[in-house]
mmCIF file with all atom_site columns, C-alpha atoms in Angstrom:
data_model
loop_
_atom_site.group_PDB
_atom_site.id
_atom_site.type_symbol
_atom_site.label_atom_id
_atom_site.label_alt_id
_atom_site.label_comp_id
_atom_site.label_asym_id
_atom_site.label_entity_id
_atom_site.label_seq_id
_atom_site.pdbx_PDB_ins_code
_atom_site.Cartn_x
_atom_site.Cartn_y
_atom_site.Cartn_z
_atom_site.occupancy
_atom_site.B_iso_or_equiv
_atom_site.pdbx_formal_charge
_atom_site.auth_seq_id
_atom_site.auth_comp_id
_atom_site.auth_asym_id
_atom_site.auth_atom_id
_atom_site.pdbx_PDB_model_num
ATOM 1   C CA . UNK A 1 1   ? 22.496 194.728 160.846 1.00 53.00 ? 871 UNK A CA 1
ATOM 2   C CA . UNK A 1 2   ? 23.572 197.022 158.177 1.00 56.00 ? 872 UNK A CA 1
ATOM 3   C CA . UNK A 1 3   ? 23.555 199.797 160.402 1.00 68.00 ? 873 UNK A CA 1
ATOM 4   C CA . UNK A 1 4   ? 25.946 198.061 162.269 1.00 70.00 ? 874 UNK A CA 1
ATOM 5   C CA . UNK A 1 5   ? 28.012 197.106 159.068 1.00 69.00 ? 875 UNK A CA 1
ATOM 6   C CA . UNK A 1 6   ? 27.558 201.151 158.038 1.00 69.00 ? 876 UNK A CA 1
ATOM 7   C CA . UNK A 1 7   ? 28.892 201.872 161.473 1.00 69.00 ? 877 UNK A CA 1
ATOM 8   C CA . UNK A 1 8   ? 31.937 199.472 161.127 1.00 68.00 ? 878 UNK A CA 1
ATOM 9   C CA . UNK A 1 9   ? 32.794 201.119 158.407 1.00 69.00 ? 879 UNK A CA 1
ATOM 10  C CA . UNK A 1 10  ? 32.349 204.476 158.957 1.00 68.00 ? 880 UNK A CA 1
ATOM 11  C CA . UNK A 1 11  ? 34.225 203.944 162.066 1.00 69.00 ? 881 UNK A CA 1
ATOM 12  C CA . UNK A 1 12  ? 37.401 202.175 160.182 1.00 68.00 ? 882 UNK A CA 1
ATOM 13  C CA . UNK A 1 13  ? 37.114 205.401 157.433 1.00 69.00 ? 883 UNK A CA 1
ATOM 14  C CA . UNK A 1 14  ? 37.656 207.709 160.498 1.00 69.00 ? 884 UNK A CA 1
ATOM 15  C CA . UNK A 1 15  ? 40.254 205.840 162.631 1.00 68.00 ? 885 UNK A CA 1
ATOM 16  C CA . UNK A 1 16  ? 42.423 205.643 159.211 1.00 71.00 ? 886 UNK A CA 1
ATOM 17  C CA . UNK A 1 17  ? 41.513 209.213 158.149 1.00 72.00 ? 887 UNK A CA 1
ATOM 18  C CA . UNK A 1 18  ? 43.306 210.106 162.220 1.00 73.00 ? 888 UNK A CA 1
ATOM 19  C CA . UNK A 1 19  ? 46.114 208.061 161.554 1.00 74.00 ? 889 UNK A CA 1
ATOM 20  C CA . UNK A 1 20  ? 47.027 209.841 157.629 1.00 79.00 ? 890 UNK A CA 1
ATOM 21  C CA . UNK A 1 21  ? 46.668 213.294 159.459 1.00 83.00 ? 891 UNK A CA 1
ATOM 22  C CA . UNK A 1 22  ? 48.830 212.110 162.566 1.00 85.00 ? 892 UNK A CA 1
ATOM 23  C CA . UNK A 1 23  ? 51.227 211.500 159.994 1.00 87.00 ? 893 UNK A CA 1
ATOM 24  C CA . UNK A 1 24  ? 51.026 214.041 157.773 1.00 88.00 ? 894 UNK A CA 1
ATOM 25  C CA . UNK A 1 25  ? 51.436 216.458 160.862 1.00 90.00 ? 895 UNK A CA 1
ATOM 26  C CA . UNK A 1 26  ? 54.951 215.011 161.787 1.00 92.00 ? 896 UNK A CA 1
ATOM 27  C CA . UNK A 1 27  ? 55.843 214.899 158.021 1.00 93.00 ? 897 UNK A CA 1
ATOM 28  C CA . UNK A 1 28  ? 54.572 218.896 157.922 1.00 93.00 ? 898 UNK A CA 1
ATOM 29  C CA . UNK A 1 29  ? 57.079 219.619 160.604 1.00 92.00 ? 899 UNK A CA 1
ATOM 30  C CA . UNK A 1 30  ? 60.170 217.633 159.086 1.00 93.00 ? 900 UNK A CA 1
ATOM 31  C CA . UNK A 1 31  ? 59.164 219.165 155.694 1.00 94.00 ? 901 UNK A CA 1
ATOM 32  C CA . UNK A 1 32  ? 59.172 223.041 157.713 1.00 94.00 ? 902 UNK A CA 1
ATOM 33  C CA . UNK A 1 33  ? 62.409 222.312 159.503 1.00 93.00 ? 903 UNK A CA 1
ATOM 34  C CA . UNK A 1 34  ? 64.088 221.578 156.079 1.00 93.00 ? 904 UNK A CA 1
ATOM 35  C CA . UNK A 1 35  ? 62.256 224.121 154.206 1.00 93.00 ? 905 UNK A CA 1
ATOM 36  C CA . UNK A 1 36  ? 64.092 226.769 156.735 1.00 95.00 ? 906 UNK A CA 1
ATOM 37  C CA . UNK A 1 37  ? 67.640 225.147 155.984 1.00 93.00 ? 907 UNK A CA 1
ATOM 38  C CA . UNK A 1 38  ? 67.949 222.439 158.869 1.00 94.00 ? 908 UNK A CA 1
ATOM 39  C CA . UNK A 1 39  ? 70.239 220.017 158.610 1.00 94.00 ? 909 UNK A CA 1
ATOM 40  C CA . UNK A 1 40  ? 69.344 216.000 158.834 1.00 93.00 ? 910 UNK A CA 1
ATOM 41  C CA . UNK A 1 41  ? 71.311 216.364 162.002 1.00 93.00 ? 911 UNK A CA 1
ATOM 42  C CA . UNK A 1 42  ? 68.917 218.840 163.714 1.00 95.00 ? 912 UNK A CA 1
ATOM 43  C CA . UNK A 1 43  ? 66.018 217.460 161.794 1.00 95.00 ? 913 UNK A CA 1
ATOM 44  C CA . UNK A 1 44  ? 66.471 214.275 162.856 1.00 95.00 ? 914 UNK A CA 1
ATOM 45  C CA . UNK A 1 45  ? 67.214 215.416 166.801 1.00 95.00 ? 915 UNK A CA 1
ATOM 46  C CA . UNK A 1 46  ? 64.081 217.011 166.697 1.00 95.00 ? 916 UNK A CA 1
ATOM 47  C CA . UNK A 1 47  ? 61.642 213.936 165.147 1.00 95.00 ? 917 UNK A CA 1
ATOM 48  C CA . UNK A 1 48  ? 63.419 211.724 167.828 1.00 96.00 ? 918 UNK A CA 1
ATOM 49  C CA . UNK A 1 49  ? 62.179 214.292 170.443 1.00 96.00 ? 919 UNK A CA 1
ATOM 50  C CA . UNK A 1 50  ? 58.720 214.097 168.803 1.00 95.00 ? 920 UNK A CA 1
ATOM 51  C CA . UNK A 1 51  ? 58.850 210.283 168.782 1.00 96.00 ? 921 UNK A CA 1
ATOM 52  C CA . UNK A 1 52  ? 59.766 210.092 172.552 1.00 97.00 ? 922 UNK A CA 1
ATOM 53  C CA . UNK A 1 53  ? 57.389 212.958 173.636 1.00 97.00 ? 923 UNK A CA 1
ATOM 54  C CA . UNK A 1 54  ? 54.742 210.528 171.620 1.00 96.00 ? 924 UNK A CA 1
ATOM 55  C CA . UNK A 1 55  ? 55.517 207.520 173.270 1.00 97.00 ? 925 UNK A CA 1
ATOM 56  C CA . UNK A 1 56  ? 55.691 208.915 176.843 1.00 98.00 ? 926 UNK A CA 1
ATOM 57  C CA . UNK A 1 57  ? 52.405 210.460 175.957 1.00 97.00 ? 927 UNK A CA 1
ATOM 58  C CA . UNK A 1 58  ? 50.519 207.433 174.830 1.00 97.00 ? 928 UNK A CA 1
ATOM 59  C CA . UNK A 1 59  ? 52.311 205.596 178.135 1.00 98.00 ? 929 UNK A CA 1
ATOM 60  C CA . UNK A 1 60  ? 50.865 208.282 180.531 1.00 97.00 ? 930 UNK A CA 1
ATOM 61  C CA . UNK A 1 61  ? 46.854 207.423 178.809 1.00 96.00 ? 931 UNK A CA 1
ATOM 62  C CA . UNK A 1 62  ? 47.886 203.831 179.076 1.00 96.00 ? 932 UNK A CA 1
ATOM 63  C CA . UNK A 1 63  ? 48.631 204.166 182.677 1.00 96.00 ? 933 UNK A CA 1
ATOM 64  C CA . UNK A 1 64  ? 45.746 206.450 183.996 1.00 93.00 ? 934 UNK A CA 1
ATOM 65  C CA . UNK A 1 65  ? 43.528 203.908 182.524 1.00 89.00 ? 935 UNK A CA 1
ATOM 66  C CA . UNK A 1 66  ? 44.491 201.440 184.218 1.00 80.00 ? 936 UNK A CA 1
ATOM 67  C CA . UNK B 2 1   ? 13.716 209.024 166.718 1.00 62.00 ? 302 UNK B CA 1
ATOM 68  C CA . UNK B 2 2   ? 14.425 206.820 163.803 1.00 68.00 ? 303 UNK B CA 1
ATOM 69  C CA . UNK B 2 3   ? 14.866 209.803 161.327 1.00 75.00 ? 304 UNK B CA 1
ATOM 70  C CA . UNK B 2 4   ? 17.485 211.630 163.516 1.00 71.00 ? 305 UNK B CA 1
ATOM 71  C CA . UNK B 2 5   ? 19.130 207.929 163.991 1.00 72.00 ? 306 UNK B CA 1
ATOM 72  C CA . UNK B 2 6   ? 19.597 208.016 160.077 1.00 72.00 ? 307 UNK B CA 1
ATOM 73  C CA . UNK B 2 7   ? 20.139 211.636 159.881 1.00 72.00 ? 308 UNK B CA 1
ATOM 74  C CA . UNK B 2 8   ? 23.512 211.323 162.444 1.00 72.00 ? 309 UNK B CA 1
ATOM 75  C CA . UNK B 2 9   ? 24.301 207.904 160.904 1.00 70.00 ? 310 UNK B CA 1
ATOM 76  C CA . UNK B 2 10  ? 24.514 209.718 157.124 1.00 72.00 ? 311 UNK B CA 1
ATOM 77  C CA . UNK B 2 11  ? 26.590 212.995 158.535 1.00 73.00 ? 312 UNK B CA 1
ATOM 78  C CA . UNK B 2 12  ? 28.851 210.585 159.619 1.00 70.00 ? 313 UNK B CA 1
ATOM 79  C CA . UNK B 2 13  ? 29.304 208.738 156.453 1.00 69.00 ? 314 UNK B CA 1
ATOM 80  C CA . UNK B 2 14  ? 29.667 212.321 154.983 1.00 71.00 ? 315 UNK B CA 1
ATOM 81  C CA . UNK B 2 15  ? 32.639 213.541 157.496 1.00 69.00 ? 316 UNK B CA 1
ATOM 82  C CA . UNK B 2 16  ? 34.310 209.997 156.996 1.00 66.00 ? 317 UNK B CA 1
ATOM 83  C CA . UNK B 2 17  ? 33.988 210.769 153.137 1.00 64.00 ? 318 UNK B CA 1
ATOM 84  C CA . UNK B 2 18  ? 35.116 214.338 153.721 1.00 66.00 ? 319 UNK B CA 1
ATOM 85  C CA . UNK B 2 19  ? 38.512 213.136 156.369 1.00 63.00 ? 320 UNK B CA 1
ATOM 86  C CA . UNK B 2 20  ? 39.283 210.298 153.764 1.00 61.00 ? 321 UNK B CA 1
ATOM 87  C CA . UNK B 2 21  ? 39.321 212.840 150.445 1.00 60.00 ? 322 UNK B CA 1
ATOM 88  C CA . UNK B 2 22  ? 41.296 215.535 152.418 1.00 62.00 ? 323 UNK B CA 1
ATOM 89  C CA . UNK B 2 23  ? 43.969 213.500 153.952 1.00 62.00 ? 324 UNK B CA 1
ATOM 90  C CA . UNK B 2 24  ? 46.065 212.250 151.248 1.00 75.00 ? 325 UNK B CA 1
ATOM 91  C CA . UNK B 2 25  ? 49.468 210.898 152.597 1.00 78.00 ? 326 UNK B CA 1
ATOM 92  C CA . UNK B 2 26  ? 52.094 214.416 152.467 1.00 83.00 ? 327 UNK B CA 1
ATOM 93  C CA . UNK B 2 27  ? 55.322 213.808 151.012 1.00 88.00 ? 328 UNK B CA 1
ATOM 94  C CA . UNK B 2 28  ? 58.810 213.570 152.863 1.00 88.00 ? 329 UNK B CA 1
ATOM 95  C CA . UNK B 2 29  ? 60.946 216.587 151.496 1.00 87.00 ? 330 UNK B CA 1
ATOM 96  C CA . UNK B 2 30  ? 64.474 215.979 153.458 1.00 88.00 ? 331 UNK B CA 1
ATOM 97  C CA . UNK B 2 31  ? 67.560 218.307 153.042 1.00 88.00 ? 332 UNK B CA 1
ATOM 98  C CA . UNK B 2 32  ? 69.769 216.816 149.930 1.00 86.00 ? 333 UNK B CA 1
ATOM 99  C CA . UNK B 2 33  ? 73.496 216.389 151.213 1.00 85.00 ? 334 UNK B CA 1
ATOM 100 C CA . UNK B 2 34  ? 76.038 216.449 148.261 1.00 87.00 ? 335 UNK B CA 1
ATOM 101 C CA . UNK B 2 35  ? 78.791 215.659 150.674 1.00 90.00 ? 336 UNK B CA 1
ATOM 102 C CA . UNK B 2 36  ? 77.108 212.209 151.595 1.00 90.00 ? 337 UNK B CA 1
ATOM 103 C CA . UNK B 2 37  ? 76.911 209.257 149.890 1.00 92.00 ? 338 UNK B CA 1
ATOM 104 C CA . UNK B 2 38  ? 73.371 208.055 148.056 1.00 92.00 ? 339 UNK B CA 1
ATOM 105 C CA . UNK B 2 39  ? 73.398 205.007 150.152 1.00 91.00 ? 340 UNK B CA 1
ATOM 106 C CA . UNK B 2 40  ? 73.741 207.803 153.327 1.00 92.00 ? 341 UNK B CA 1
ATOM 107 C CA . UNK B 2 41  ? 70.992 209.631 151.533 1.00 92.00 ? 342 UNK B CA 1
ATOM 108 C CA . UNK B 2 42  ? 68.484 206.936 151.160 1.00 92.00 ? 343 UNK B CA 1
ATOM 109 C CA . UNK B 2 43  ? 69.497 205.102 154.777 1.00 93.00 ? 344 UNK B CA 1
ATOM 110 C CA . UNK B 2 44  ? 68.337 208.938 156.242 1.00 94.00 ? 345 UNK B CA 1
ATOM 111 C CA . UNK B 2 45  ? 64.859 209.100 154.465 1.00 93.00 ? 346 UNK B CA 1
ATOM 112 C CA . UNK B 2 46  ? 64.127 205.437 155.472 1.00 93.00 ? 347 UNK B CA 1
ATOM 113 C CA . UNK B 2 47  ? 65.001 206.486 158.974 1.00 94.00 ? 348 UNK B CA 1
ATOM 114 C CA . UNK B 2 48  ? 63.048 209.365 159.047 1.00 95.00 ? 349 UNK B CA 1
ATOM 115 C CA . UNK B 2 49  ? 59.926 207.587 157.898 1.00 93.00 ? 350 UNK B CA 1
ATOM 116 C CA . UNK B 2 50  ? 60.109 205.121 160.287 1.00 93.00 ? 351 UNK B CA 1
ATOM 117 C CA . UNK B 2 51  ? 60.047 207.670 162.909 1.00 95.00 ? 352 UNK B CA 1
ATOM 118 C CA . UNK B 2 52  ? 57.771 209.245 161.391 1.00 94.00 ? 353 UNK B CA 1
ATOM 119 C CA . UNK B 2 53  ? 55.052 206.384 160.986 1.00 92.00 ? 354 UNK B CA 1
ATOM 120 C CA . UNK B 2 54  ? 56.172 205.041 164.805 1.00 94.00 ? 355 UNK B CA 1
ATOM 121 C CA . UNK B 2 55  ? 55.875 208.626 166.195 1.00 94.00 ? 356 UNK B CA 1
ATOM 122 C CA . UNK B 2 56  ? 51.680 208.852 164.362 1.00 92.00 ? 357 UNK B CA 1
ATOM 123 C CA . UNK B 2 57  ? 51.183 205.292 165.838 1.00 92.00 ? 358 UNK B CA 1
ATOM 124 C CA . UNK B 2 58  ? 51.872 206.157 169.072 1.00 94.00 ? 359 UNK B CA 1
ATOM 125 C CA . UNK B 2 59  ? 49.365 208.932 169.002 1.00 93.00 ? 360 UNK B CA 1
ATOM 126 C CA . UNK B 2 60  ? 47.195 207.260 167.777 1.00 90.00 ? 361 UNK B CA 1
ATOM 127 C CA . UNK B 2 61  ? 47.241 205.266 170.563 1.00 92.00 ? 362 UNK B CA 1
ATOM 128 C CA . UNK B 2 62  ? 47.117 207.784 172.788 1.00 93.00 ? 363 UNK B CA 1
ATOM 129 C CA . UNK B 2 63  ? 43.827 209.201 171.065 1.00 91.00 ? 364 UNK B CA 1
ATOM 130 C CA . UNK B 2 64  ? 42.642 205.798 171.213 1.00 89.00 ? 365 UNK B CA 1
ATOM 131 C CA . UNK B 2 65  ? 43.011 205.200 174.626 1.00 93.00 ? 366 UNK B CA 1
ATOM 132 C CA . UNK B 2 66  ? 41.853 209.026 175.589 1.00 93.00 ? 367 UNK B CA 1
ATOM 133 C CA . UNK B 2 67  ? 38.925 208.173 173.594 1.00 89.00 ? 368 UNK B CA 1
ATOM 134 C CA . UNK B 2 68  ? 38.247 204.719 175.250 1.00 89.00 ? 369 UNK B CA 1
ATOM 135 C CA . UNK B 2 69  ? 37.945 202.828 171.736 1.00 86.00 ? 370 UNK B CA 1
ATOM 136 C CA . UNK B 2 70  ? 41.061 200.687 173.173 1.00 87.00 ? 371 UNK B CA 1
ATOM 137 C CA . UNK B 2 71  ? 41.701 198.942 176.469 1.00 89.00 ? 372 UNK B CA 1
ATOM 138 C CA . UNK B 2 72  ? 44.900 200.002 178.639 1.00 90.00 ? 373 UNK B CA 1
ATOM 139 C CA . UNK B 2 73  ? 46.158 196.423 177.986 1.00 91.00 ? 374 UNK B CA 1
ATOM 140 C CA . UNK B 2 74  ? 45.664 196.270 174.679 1.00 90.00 ? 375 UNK B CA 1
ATOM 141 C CA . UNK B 2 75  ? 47.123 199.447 173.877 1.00 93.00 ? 376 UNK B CA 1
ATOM 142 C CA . UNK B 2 76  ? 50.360 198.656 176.464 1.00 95.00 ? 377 UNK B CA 1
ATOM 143 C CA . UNK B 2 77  ? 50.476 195.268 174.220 1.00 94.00 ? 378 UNK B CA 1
ATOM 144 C CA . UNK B 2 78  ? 51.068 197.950 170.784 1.00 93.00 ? 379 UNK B CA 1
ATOM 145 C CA . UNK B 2 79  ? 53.258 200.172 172.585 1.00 95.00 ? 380 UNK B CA 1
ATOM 146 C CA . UNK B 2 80  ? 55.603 197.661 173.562 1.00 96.00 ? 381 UNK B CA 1
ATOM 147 C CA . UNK B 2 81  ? 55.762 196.737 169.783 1.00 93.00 ? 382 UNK B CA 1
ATOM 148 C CA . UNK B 2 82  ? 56.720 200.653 169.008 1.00 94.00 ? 383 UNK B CA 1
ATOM 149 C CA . UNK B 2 83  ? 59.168 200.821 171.813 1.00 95.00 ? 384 UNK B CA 1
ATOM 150 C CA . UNK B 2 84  ? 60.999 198.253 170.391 1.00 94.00 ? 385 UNK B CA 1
ATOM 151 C CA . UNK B 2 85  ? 60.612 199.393 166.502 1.00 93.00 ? 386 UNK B CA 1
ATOM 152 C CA . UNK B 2 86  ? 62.238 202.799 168.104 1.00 95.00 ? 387 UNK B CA 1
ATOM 153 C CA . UNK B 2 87  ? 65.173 200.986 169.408 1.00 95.00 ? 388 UNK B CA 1
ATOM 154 C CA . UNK B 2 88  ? 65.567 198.938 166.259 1.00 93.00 ? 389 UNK B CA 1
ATOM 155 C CA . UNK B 2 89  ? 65.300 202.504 164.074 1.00 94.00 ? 390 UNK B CA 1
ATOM 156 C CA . UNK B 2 90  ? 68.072 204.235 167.018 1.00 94.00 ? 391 UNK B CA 1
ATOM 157 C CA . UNK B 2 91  ? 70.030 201.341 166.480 1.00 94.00 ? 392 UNK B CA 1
ATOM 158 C CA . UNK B 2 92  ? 69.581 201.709 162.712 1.00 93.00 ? 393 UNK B CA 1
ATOM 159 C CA . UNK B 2 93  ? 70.967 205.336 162.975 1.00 94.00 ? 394 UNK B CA 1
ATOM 160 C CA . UNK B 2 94  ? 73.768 204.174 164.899 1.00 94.00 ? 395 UNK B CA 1
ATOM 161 C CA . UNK B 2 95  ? 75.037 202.862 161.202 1.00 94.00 ? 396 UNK B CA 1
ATOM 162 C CA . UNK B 2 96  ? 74.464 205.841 158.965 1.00 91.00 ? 397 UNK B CA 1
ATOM 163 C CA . UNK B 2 97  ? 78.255 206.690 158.870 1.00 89.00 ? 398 UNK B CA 1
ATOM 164 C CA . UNK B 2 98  ? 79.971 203.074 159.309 1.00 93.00 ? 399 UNK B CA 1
ATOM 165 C CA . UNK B 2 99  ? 77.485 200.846 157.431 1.00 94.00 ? 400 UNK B CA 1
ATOM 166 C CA . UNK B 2 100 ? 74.527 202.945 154.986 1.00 92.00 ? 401 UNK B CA 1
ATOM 167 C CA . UNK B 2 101 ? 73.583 199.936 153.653 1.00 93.00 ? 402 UNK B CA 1
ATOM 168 C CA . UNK B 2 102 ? 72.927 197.765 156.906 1.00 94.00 ? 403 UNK B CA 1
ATOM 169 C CA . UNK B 2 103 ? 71.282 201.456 158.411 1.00 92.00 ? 404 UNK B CA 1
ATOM 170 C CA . UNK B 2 104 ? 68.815 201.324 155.301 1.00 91.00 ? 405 UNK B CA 1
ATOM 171 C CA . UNK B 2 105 ? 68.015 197.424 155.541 1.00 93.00 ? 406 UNK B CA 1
ATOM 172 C CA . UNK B 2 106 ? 67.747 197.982 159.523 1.00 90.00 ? 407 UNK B CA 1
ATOM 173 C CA . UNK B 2 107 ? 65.269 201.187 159.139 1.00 89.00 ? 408 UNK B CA 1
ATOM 174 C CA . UNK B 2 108 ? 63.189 199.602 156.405 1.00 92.00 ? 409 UNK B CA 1
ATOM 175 C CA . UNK B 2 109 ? 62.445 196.357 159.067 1.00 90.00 ? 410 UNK B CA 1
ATOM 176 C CA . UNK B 2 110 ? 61.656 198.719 161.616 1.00 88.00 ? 411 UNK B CA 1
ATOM 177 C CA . UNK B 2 111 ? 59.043 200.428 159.281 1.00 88.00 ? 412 UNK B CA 1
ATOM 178 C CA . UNK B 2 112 ? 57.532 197.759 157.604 1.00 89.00 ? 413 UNK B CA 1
ATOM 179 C CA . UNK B 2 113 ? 56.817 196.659 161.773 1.00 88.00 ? 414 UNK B CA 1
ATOM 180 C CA . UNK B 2 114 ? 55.936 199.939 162.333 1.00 86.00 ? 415 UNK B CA 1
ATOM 181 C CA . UNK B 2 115 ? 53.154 200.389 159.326 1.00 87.00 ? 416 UNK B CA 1
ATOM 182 C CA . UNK B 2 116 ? 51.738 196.742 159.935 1.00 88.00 ? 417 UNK B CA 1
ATOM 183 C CA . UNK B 2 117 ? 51.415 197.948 163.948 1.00 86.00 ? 418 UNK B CA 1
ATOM 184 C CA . UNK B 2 118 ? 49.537 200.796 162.549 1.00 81.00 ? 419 UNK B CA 1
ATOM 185 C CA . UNK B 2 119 ? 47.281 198.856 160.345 1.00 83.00 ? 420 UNK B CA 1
ATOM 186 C CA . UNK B 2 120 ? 46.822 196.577 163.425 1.00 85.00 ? 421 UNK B CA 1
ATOM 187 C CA . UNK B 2 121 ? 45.673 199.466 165.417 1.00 80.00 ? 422 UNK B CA 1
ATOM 188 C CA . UNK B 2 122 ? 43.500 200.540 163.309 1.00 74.00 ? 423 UNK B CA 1
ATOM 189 C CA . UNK B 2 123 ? 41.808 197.486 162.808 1.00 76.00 ? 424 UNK B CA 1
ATOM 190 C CA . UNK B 2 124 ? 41.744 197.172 167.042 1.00 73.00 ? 425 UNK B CA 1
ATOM 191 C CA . UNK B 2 125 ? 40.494 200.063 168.015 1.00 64.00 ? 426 UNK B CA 1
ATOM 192 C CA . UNK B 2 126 ? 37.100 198.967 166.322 1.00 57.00 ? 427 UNK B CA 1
ATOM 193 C CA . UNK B 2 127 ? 36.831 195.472 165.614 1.00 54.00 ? 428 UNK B CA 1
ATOM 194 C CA . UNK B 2 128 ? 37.161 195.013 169.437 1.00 48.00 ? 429 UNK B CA 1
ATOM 195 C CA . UNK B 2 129 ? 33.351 197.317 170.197 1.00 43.00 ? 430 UNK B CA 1
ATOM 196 C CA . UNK B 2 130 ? 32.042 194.518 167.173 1.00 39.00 ? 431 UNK B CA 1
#
């Protein structure tokens, strides 16, 4: 039973541990892009290619698992 | 059999103690623009952000479905929710120029949908192997 609990959590400090560094990736890149003079313009062109390239990629998993 | 049970359980605990110390949330450091309003400035960092949190959300569901901790229905169920938080955050851009104000209030709905999705997924992709 408390290996289970232990497990739960464990588990929970991982999956949110992912999600921060998924995150702090995309914020890495935006952070790059304006460190080398980009403006919000191109910046923002290139996080809404990142955000569709994510979505289409987490659609393509969804649908080969099915 | 019991001692390497307790010997992988504690590594674990030690690389979830390790990920959760060495990810600490990276700030947003976006281009200032004197020739824009603040209410431009703050609508375009509210923006961002919500891409930014729907854009990790959506891989993580891709990890989590790669990784089988998430059903295909369940995760098409989350998706859906992005997809539309994307539209709502396009839409949001849309207003930058005409209407900073609306843009920001816009942007900041999106991400507040987008961050509570996240926490959701989260919370799926292991309370559902309980």
């Amino acid at each position: 039973m408390i290996d289970q609990q232990m497990a739960f959590l464990i588990g929970k400090a991982i999956d949110a541990a992912i999600t921060l560094n998924n995150r702090n990736l995309v914020v890495d890149h935006i952070n790059q892009q304006a460190a080398a003079g980009k403006s919000y313009e191109e910046i923002s062109a290139s996080l809404d290619q990142m955000m569709d390239d994510a979505i289409a990629a987490a659609q393509k998993s969804i649908d080969n698992a099915k | 059999m019991k001692t390497l049970q307790t010997l992988k359980f504690y590594s674990l605990l030690l690389l979830a103690v390790l990920l959760a110390s060495c990810a600490a949330p990276t700030q947003l450091q976006l281009p200032q623009d004197s020739s824009v309003s603040s209410n431009v400035q703050a609508a375009r960092t509210t923006i961002t952000e919500a891409k930014t949190v729907i854009t990790a959300a959506a891989q993580t569901i891709q990890q989590d479905v790669d990784n089988k901790v998430m059903t295909g229905a369940e995760a098409q169920k989350y998706l859906d929710e992005l997809k539309k938080a994307r539209d709502n955050v396009k839409a949001a851009e849309g207003l930058l120029t005409s209407d900073p104000l609306s843009a920001k209030s816009k942007a900041e709905l999106a991400n507040r949908l987008a961050v509570a999705l996240q926490r959701e997924l989260t919370a799926a992709a292991k309370g559902g192997s309980q």
